XYZ file of C-alpha atoms in Angstrom:
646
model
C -25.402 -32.952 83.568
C -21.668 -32.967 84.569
C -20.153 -35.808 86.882
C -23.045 -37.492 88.042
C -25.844 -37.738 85.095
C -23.908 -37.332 81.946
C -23.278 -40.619 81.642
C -27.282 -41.617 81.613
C -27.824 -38.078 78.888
C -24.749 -39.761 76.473
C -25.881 -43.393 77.071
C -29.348 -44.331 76.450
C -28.205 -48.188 76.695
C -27.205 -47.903 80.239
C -30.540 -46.422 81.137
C -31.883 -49.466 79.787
C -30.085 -51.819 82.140
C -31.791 -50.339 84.827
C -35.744 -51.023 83.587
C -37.470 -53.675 85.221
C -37.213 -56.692 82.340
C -40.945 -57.591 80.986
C -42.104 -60.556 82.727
C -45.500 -62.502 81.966
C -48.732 -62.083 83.953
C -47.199 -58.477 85.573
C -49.377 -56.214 86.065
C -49.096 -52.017 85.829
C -49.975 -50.084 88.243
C -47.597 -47.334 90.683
C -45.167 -50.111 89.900
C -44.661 -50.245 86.675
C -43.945 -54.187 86.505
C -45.518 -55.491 89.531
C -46.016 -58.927 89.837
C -49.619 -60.258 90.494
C -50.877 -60.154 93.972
C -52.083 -64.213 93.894
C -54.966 -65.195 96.778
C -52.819 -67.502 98.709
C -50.748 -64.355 99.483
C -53.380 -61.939 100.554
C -53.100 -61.979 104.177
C -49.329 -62.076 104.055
C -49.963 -58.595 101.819
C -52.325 -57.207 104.632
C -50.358 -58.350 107.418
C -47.107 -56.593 105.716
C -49.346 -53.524 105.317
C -50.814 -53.303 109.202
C -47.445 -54.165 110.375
C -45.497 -51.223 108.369
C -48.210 -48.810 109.430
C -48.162 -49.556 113.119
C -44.977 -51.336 113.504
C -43.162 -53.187 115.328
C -40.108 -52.492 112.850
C -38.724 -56.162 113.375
C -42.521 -57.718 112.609
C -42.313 -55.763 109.789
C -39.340 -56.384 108.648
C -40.017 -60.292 108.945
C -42.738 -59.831 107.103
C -40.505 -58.118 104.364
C -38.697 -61.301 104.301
C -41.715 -63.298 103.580
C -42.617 -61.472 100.665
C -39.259 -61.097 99.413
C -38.434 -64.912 99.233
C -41.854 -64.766 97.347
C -41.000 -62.645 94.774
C -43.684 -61.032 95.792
C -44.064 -56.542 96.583
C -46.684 -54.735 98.405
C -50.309 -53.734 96.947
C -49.112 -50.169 97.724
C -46.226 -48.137 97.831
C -47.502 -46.545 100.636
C -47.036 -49.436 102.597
C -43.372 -48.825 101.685
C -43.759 -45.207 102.596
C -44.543 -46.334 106.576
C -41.877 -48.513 106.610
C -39.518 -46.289 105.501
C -41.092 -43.579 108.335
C -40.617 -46.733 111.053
C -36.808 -46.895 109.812
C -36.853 -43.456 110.794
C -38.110 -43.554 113.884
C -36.059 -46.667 115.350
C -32.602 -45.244 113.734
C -32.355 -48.253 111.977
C -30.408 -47.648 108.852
C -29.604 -51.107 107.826
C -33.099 -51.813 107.917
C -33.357 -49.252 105.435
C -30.956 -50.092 102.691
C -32.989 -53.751 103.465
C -36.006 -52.374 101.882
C -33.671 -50.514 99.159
C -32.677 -53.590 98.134
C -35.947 -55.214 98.404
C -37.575 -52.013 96.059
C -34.938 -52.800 93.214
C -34.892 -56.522 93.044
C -35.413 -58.673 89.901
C -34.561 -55.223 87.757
C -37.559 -53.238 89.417
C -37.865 -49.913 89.942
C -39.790 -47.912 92.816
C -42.132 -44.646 91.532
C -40.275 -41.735 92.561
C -41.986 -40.286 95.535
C -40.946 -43.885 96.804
C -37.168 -42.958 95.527
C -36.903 -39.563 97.294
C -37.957 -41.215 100.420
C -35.330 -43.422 100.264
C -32.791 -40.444 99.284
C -34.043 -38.851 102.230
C -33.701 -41.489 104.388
C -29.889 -41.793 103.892
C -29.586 -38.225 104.258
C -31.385 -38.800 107.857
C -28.958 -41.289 108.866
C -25.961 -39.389 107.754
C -25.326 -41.658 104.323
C -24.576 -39.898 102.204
C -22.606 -41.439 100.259
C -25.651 -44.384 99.836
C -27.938 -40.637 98.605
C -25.506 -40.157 96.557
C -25.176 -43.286 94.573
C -29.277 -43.486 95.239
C -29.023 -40.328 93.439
C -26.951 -41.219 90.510
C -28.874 -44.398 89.436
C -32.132 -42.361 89.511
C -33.234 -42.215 85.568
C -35.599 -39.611 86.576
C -35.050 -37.096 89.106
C -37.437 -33.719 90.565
C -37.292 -31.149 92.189
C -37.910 -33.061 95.454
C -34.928 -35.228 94.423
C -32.349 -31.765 93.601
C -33.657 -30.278 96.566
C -32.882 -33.192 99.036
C -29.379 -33.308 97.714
C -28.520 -30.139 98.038
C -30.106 -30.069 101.656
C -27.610 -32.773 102.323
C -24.500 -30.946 101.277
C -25.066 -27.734 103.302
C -26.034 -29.757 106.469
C -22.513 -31.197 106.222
C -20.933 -28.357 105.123
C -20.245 -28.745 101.378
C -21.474 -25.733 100.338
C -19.855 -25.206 97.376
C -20.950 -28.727 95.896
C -24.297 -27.984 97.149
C -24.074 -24.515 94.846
C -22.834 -26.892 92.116
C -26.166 -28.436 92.106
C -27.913 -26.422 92.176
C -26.425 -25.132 88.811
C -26.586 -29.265 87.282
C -30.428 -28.757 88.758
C -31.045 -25.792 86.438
C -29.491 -27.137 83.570
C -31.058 -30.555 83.757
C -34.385 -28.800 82.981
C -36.073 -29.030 86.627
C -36.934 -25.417 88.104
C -36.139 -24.730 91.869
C -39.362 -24.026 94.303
C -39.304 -22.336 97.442
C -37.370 -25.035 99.415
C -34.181 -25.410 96.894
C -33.889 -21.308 97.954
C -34.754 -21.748 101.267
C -31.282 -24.340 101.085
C -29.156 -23.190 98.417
C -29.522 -19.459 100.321
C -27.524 -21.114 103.566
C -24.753 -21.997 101.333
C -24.015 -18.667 100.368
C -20.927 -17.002 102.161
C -20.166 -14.411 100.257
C -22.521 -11.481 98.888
C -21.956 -12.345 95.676
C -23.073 -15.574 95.929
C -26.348 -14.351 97.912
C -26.769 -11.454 94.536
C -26.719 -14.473 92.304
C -29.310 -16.187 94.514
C -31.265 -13.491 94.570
C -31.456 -12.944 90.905
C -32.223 -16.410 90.791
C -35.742 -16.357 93.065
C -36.418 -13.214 91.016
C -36.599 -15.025 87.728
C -38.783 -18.040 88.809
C -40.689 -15.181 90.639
C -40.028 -16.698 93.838
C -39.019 -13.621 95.769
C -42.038 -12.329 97.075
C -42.805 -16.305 98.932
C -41.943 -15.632 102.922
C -40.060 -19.129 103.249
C -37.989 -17.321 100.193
C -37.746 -13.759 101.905
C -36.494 -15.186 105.317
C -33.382 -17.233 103.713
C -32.555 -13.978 101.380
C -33.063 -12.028 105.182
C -30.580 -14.259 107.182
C -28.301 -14.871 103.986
C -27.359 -11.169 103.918
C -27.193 -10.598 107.605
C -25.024 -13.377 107.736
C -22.640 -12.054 104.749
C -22.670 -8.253 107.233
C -25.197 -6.644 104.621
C -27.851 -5.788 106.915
C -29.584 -2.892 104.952
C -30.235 -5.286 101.988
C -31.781 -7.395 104.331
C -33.688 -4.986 105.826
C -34.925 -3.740 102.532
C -35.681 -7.006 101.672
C -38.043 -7.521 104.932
C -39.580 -4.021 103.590
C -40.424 -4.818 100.246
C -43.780 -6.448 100.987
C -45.747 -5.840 104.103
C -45.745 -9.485 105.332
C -48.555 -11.767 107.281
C -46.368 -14.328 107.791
C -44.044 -14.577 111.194
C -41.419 -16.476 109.927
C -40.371 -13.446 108.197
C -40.350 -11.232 111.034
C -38.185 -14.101 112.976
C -35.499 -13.522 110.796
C -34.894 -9.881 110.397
C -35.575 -8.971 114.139
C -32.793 -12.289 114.603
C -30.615 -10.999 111.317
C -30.250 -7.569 113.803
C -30.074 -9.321 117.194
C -27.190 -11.157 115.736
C -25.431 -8.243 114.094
C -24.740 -6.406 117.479
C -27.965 -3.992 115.667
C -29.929 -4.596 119.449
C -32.081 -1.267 119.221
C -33.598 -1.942 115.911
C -34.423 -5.784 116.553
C -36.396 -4.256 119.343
C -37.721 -1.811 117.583
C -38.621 -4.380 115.078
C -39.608 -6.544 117.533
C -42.189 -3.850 119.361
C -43.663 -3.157 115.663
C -44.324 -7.288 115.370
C -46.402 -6.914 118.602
C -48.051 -3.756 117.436
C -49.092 -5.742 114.284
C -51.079 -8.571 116.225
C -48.051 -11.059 115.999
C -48.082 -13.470 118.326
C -44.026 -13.748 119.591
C -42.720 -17.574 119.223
C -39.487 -19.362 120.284
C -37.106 -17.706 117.655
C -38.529 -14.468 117.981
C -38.490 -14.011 121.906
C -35.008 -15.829 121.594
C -33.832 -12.766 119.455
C -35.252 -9.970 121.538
C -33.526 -11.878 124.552
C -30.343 -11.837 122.858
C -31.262 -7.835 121.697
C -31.434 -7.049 125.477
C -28.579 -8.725 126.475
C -26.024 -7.419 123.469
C -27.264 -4.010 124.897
C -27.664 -4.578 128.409
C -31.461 -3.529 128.591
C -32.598 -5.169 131.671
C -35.887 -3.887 131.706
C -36.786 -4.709 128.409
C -35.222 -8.196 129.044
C -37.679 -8.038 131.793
C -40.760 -7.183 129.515
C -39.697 -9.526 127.353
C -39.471 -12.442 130.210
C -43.203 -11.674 130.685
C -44.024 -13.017 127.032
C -42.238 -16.375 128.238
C -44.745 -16.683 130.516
C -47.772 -17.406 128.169
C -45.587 -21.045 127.093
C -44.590 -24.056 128.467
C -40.839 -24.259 129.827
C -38.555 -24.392 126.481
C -34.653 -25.006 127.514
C -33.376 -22.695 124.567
C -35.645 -19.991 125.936
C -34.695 -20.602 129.572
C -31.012 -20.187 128.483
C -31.240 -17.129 126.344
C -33.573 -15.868 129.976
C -30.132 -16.768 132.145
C -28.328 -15.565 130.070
C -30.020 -12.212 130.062
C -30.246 -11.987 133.539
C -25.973 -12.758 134.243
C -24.972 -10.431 131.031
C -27.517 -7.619 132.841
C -25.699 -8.346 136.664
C -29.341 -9.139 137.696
C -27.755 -12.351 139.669
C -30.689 -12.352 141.817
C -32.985 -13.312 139.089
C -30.763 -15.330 137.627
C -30.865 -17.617 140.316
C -34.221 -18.010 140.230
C -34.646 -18.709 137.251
C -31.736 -21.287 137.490
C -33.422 -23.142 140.529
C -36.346 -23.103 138.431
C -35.504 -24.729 135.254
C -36.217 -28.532 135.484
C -33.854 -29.171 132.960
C -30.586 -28.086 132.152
C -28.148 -28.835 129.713
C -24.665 -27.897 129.696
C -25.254 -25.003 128.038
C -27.162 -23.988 131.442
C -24.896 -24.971 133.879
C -22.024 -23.144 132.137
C -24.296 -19.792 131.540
C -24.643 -19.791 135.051
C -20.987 -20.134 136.451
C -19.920 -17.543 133.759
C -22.579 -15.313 135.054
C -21.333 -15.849 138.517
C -17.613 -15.266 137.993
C -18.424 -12.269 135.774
C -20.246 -10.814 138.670
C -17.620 -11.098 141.384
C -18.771 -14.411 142.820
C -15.889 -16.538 141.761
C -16.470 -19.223 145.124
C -20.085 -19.856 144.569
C -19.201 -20.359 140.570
C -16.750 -23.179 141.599
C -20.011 -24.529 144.005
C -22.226 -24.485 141.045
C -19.381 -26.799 139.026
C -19.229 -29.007 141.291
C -22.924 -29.638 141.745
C -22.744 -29.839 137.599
C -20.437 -32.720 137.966
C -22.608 -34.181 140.641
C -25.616 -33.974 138.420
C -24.085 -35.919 135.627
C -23.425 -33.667 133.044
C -20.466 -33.021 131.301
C -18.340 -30.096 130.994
C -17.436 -28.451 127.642
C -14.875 -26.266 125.953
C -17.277 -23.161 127.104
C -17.446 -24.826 130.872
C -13.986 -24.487 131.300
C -13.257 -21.106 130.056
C -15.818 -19.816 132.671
C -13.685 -21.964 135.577
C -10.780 -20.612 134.532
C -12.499 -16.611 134.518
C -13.342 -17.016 137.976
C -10.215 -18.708 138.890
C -8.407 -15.429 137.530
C -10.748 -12.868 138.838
C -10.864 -14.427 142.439
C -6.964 -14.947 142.851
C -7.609 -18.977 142.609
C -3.860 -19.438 141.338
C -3.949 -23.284 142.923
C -7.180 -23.706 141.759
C -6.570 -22.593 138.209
C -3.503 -24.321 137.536
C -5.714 -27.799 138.587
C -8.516 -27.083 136.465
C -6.057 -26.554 133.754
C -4.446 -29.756 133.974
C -7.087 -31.768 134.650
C -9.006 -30.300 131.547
C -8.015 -33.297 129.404
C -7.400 -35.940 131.159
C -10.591 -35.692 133.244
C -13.013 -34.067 131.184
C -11.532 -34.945 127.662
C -11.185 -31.812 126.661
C -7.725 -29.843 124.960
C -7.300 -27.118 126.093
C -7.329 -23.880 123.659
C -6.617 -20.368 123.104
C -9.034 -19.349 125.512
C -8.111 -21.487 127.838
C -4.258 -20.219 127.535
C -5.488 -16.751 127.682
C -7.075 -17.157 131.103
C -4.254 -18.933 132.038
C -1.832 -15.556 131.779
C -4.884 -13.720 133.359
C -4.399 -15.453 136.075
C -0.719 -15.602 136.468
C -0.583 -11.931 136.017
C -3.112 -10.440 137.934
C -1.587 -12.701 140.760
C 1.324 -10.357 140.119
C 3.651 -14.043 138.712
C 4.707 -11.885 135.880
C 7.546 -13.892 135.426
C 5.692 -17.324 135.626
C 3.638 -15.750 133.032
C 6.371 -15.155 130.683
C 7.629 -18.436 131.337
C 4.105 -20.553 130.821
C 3.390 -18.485 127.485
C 6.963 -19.316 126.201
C 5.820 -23.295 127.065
C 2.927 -22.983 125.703
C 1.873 -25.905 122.760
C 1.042 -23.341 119.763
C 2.003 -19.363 118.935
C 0.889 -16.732 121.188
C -1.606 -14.919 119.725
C -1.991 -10.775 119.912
C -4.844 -11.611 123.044
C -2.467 -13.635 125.142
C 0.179 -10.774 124.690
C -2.536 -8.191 125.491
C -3.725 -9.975 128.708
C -0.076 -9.922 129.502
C 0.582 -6.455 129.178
C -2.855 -5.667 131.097
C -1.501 -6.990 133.673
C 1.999 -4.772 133.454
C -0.143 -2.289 133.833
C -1.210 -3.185 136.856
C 2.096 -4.331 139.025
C 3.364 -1.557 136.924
C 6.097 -3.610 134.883
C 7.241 -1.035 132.619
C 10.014 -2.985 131.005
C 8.066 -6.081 130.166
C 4.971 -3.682 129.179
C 7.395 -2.723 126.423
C 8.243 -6.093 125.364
C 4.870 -7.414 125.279
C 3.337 -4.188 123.398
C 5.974 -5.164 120.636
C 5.333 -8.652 120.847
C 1.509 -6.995 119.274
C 2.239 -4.600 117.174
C 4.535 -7.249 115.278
C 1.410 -9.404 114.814
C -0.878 -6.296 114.370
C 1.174 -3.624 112.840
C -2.167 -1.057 113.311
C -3.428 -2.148 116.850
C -4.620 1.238 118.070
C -4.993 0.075 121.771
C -1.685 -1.132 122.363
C -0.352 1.725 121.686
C -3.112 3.969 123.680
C -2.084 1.514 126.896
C 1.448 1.487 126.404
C 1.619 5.550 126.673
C -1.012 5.197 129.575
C 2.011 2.919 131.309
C 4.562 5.311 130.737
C 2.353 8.084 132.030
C 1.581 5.953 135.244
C 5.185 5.568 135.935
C 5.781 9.093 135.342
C 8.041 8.639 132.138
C 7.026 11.659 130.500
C 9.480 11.584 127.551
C 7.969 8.031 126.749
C 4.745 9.178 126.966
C 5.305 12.572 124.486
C 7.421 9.945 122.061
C 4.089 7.813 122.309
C 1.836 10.344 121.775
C 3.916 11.789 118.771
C 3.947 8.451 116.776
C 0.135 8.260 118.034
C -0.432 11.369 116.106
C 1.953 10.932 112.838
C -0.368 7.481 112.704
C -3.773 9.090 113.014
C -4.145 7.177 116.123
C -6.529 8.934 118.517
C -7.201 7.819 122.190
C -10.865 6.404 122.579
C -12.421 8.341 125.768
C -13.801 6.831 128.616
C -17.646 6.656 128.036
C -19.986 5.946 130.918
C -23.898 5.757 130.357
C -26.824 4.632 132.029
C -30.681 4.323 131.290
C -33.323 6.211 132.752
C -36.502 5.545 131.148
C -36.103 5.504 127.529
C -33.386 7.767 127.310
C -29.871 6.785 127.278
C -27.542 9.395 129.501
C -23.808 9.197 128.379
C -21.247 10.712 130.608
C -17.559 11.635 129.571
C -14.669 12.551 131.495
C -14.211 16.460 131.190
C -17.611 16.707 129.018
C -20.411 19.146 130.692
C -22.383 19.454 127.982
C -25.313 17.226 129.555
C -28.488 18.824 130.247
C -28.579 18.671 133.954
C -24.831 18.938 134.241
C -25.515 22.011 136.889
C -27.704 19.785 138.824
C -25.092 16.889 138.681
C -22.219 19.080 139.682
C -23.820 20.144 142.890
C -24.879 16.637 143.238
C -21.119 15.597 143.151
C -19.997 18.064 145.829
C -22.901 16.399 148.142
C -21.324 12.922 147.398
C -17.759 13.790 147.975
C -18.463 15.967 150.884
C -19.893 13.164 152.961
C -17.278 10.479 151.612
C -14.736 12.630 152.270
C -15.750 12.813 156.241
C -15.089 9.062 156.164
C -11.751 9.721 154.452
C -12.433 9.812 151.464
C -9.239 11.345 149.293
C -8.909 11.948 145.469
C -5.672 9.335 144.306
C -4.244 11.564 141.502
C -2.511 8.773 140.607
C -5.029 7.911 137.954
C -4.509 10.909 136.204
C -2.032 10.143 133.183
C -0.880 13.817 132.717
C 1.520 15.771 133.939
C -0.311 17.993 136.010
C -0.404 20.351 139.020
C -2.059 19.027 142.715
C -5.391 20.690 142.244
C -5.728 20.738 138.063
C -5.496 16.693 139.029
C -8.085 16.817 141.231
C -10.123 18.644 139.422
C -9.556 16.430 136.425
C -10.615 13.274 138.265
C -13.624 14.877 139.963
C -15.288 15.039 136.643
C -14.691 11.382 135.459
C -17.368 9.596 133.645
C -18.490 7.191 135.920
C -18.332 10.076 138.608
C -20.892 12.063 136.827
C -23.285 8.674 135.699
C -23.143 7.904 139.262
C -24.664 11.537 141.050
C -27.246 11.317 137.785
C -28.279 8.346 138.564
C -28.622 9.591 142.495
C -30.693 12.081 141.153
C -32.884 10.274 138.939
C -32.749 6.685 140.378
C -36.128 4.829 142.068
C -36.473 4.058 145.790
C -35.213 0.007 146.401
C -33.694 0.127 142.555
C -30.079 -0.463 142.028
C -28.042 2.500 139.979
C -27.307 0.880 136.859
C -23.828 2.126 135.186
C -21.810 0.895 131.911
C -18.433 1.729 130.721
C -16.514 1.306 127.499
C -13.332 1.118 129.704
C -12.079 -0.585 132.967
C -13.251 1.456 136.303
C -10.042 3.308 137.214
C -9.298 3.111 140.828
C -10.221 6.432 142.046
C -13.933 5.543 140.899
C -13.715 2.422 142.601
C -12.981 3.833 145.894
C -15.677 6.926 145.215
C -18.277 4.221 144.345
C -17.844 2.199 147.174
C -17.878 4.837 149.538
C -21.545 6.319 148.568
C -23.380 3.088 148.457
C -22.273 3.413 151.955
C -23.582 6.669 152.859
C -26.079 6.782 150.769
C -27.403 3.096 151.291
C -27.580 2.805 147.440
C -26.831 -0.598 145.310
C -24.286 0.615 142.602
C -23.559 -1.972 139.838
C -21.094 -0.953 137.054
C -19.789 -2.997 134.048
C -16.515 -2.306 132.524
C -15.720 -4.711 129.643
C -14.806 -7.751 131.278
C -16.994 -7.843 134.407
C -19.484 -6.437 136.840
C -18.811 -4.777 139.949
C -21.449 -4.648 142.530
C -20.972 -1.862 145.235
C -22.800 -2.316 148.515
C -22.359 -1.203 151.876
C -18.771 0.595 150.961
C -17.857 -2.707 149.722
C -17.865 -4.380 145.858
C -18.125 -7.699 144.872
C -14.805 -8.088 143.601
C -12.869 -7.917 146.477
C -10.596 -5.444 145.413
C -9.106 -7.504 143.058
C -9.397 -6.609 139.469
């Protein structure tokens, strides 16, 4: 049995020790040894039992007393049993190891169901250290008794120990049920581990049970091997929801959005009636792929249920991740509770989507309310701090973090930090504060920094801080990509061909700027240069509309943006046809009366598309609302929610 039961295997003596001794006029029963119940102590006996049932704890535990100075023990052990479940319920742990005591006086010992509710009483309360010496005076143990244990382990994050006994379990004769695999399966971090554990559930023939099937699901989603775990999910046609829970969740989770909505319209097809977890996955689905009508569809489902705060999160969530604001504030006004998870949703989702003001409003009304700021919190103050121009603002927030909200600050925190600073144009203060700063800069911090070269067009420092990367990440693609971009902005063409060159001897190959939109249940994807789209004659002649009536308000092409050494016109020409350009006179063409045009990008909105945007939602009288990787920018009236300032 290893550390904890070889010594009761290699000494039978010891066992002995722990047997109740044989006293006269006992009495067996479900304790072995239990002393007679006499007449005079009847009604204590009832009382104890009504009292242990119902409660209060302290009567109860009075009453414990009683019988205890008596030498006296309950009737029943399911008297015990209550009082154990009272314990529970009041959080009162020294109670418990009270009624420990009181189970193993005079040499006694408690039937085992009675033993595994003690074991899991300590785990409960966070003793573990009582479950485990519980544990290691237990001369019999089951599978309840393994299973607890091994529970325990994983919910604190000793995994390996937990996979230990789970091995001791095996050896010691007792064979795992549904419940050890349901456990052991969440300490597996590795594929190898989750193989073994596999094999394992195939032997007891324990692989076909659902509670089984969902573990082995989110074991190998978790460990990045999704197709086992689909295969897994496919093996047996299942009637049991849990099952589906955890496969449409294994591919919510996995950044796999289109097939845990697939999955997740198959489940509905089936007669499956959507829950908590399952809604919460398609939620998180629509908002890893930005599908706000499905998000939408799937917001009607929350309907049929009373309010649940996890659901009302992943919902706001949803709504600020799709730029739907609109119905994110409603749904925020709505919510009669709200935890910080809530209030920090919502101020990310406002910063993100150019209202950095109102984001600052809504912390302030947190604080107002009571509730307490987190690590998460902060990072979203900070975000609109940056993306507003807040430099005051964010250097109080930053200072304050720990003194007023008890919170140290991190990387994140540091990160939006040199945001700020640089998109302020404080290069040099920048410099200065990540040089101060309490730990190593990471490759982000140096990346915001040279973002932000790239915009006050520091060429010098752009240079310093790309090498500042590529030292911590010899192979970082995108440095390299945005350094030759910066050259090519400042016209340092023998830069840019000495870029390009080492670009090429690497392999390294510039990621094009992808913008797509949905219409329907198609997805449209639009890149620069790329006419290969099925309408593309209909969305040329829809482009020379657009610029034609921008360009009587004075509208003119900035060939700036262009990062080649071109001629005048080959410029123009070249910016004409930019992604967002195109995704923009599709969706003109194909976009509902009222509905806003709906755009993503894989890159940041280059300037010249900012400008065109704004322009025709003011001739056309048309909502545009693009997201670029880091935010949302709402175009309206020939004006976007960013101010300008991105």
């Amino acid at each position: 049995m290893n550390r904890l039961s070889r010594h009761f295997t290699t000494n039978p003596s010891s066992r002995a020790l722990l047997l109740p001794r044989i006293l006269p006029n006992h009495s067996s029963g479900l304790f072995p040894n239990k002393i007679l119940t006499l007449n005079p102590n009847q009604s204590l006996i009832q009382s104890f039992t009504r009292l242990s049932l119902h409660g209060p704890l302290s009567d109860a535990m009075a009453a414990l007393e009683t019988i205890d100075s008596r030498c006296l023990h309950a009737a029943d052990p399911i008297d015990y049993l209550h009082l154990i479940k009272l314990c529970l319920s009041a959080g009162a742990a020294d109670a418990g190891r009270r009624i420990h005591r009181h189970l193993t006086s005079a040499g006694y010992l408690p039937v085992l169901f009675l033993s595994n509710s003690l074991l899991g009483m300590y785990v409960r309360f966070g003793l573990i250290d009582d479950a485990r010496q519980l544990f290691g005076n237990l001369p019999h143990r089951n599978v309840v008794s393994w299973t607890t244990m091994i529970s325990a382990f994983i919910d604190i994050e000793l995994g390996r120990e937990a996979l230990e006994f789970f091995v001791w379990m095996q050896r010691d004769g007792i064979r795992p049920n549904m419940f050890t695999f349901s456990s052991i399966l969440r300490a597996c971090d590795t594929l190898r581990d989750v193989w073994a554990m596999h094999c394992c559930a195939i032997k007891h023939g324990l692989d076909s049970d659902d509670f089984v099937r969902s573990s082995l699901i989110d074991a190998y989603f978790r460990c990045g091997d999704w197709e086992s775990g689909h295969l897994v999910f496919n093996e047996i046609i299942t009637g049991d929801l849990v099952v589906w829970n955890s496969v449409i969740g294994g591919f919510a989770q996995t950044g796999h959005g289109h097939e845990a909505l697939k999955l997740f319209r198959q489940m509905k097809r089936a007669g499956f009636l959507a829950k908590q977890a399952t809604l919460t996955s398609a939620l998180r689905a629509c908002t890893g792929m930005v599908f706000l009508e499905m998000g939408q569809q799937v917001h009607v489902h929350l309907l049929k249920y009373k309010p649940d705060l996890i659901l009302n999160n992943a919902l706001l969530d949803m709504y600020c991740k799709c730029g739907s604001l609109e119905q994110a504030e409603v749904n925020f006004e709505r919510m009669h509770e709200k935890d910080v998870i809530s209030w920090s949703t919502m101020i990310s989702g406002l910063a993100q989507n150019g209202r950095s003001l109102e984001a600052l409003r809504i912390f302030d009304l947190m604080k107002a309310e009571g509730a307490k700021p987190n690590y998460i919190t902060m990072v979203g103050i900070l975000f609109a701090c940056s993306h507003a121009g807040l430099v005051e603002d964010g250097w109080y927030y930053f200072r304050s973090m720990n003194q007023l909200f008890d919170i140290e600050p991190g990387s994140e925190h540091y990160g939006c930090m040199v945001d700020l600073l640089g998109r302020a144009g404080k290069l040099a203060e920048a410099v200065k504060f990540i040089h101060e700063m309490e730990f190593k800069p990471d490759a982000i911090i140096w990346r915001t920094l040279l973002g932000a070269c790239r915009v006050h067009k520091n060429v010098s420092l752009a240079a310093f801080a790309a090498q500042e990367i590529l030292k911590l990440e010899p192979g970082d693609e995108g440095t390299c990509i945005l350094l030759s971009n910066i050259y090519a902005d400042a016209k340092q063409w023998s830069d840019v061909e000495q870029m390009r060159k080492m670009m090429r001897d690497r392999g390294i190959r510039k990621e094009p700027g992808r913008s797509w939109m949905d219409v329907g249940k198609e997805t449209h994807v639009f890149i620069a240069g790329d006419f290969s789209h099925a309408q593309m004659e209909g969305i040329g002649r829809e482009l020379e509309r657009l610029i034609s009536r921008i360009s009587n308000m004075g509208y003119v092409p900035d060939t700036e943006f262009v990062l080649h050494d071109l001629g005048r016109e080959q410029k123009e020409e070249s910016i004409r046809y930019h992604g967002e350009k195109m995704a923009v006179a599709f969706g003109m063409m194909n976009s509902t009366s009222g509905k806003p045009i709906r755009i993503m990008k894989n890159l940041r909105i280059c300037g010249d598309c900012h400008a065109f945007a704004k322009l025709v939602s003011r001739t056309e009288g048309k909502v545009i609302v693009i997201r670029d990787p880091v935010r949302f920018h709402h175009f309206q009236d020939g004006a976007c929610s960013c101010g300008d300032y991105w």
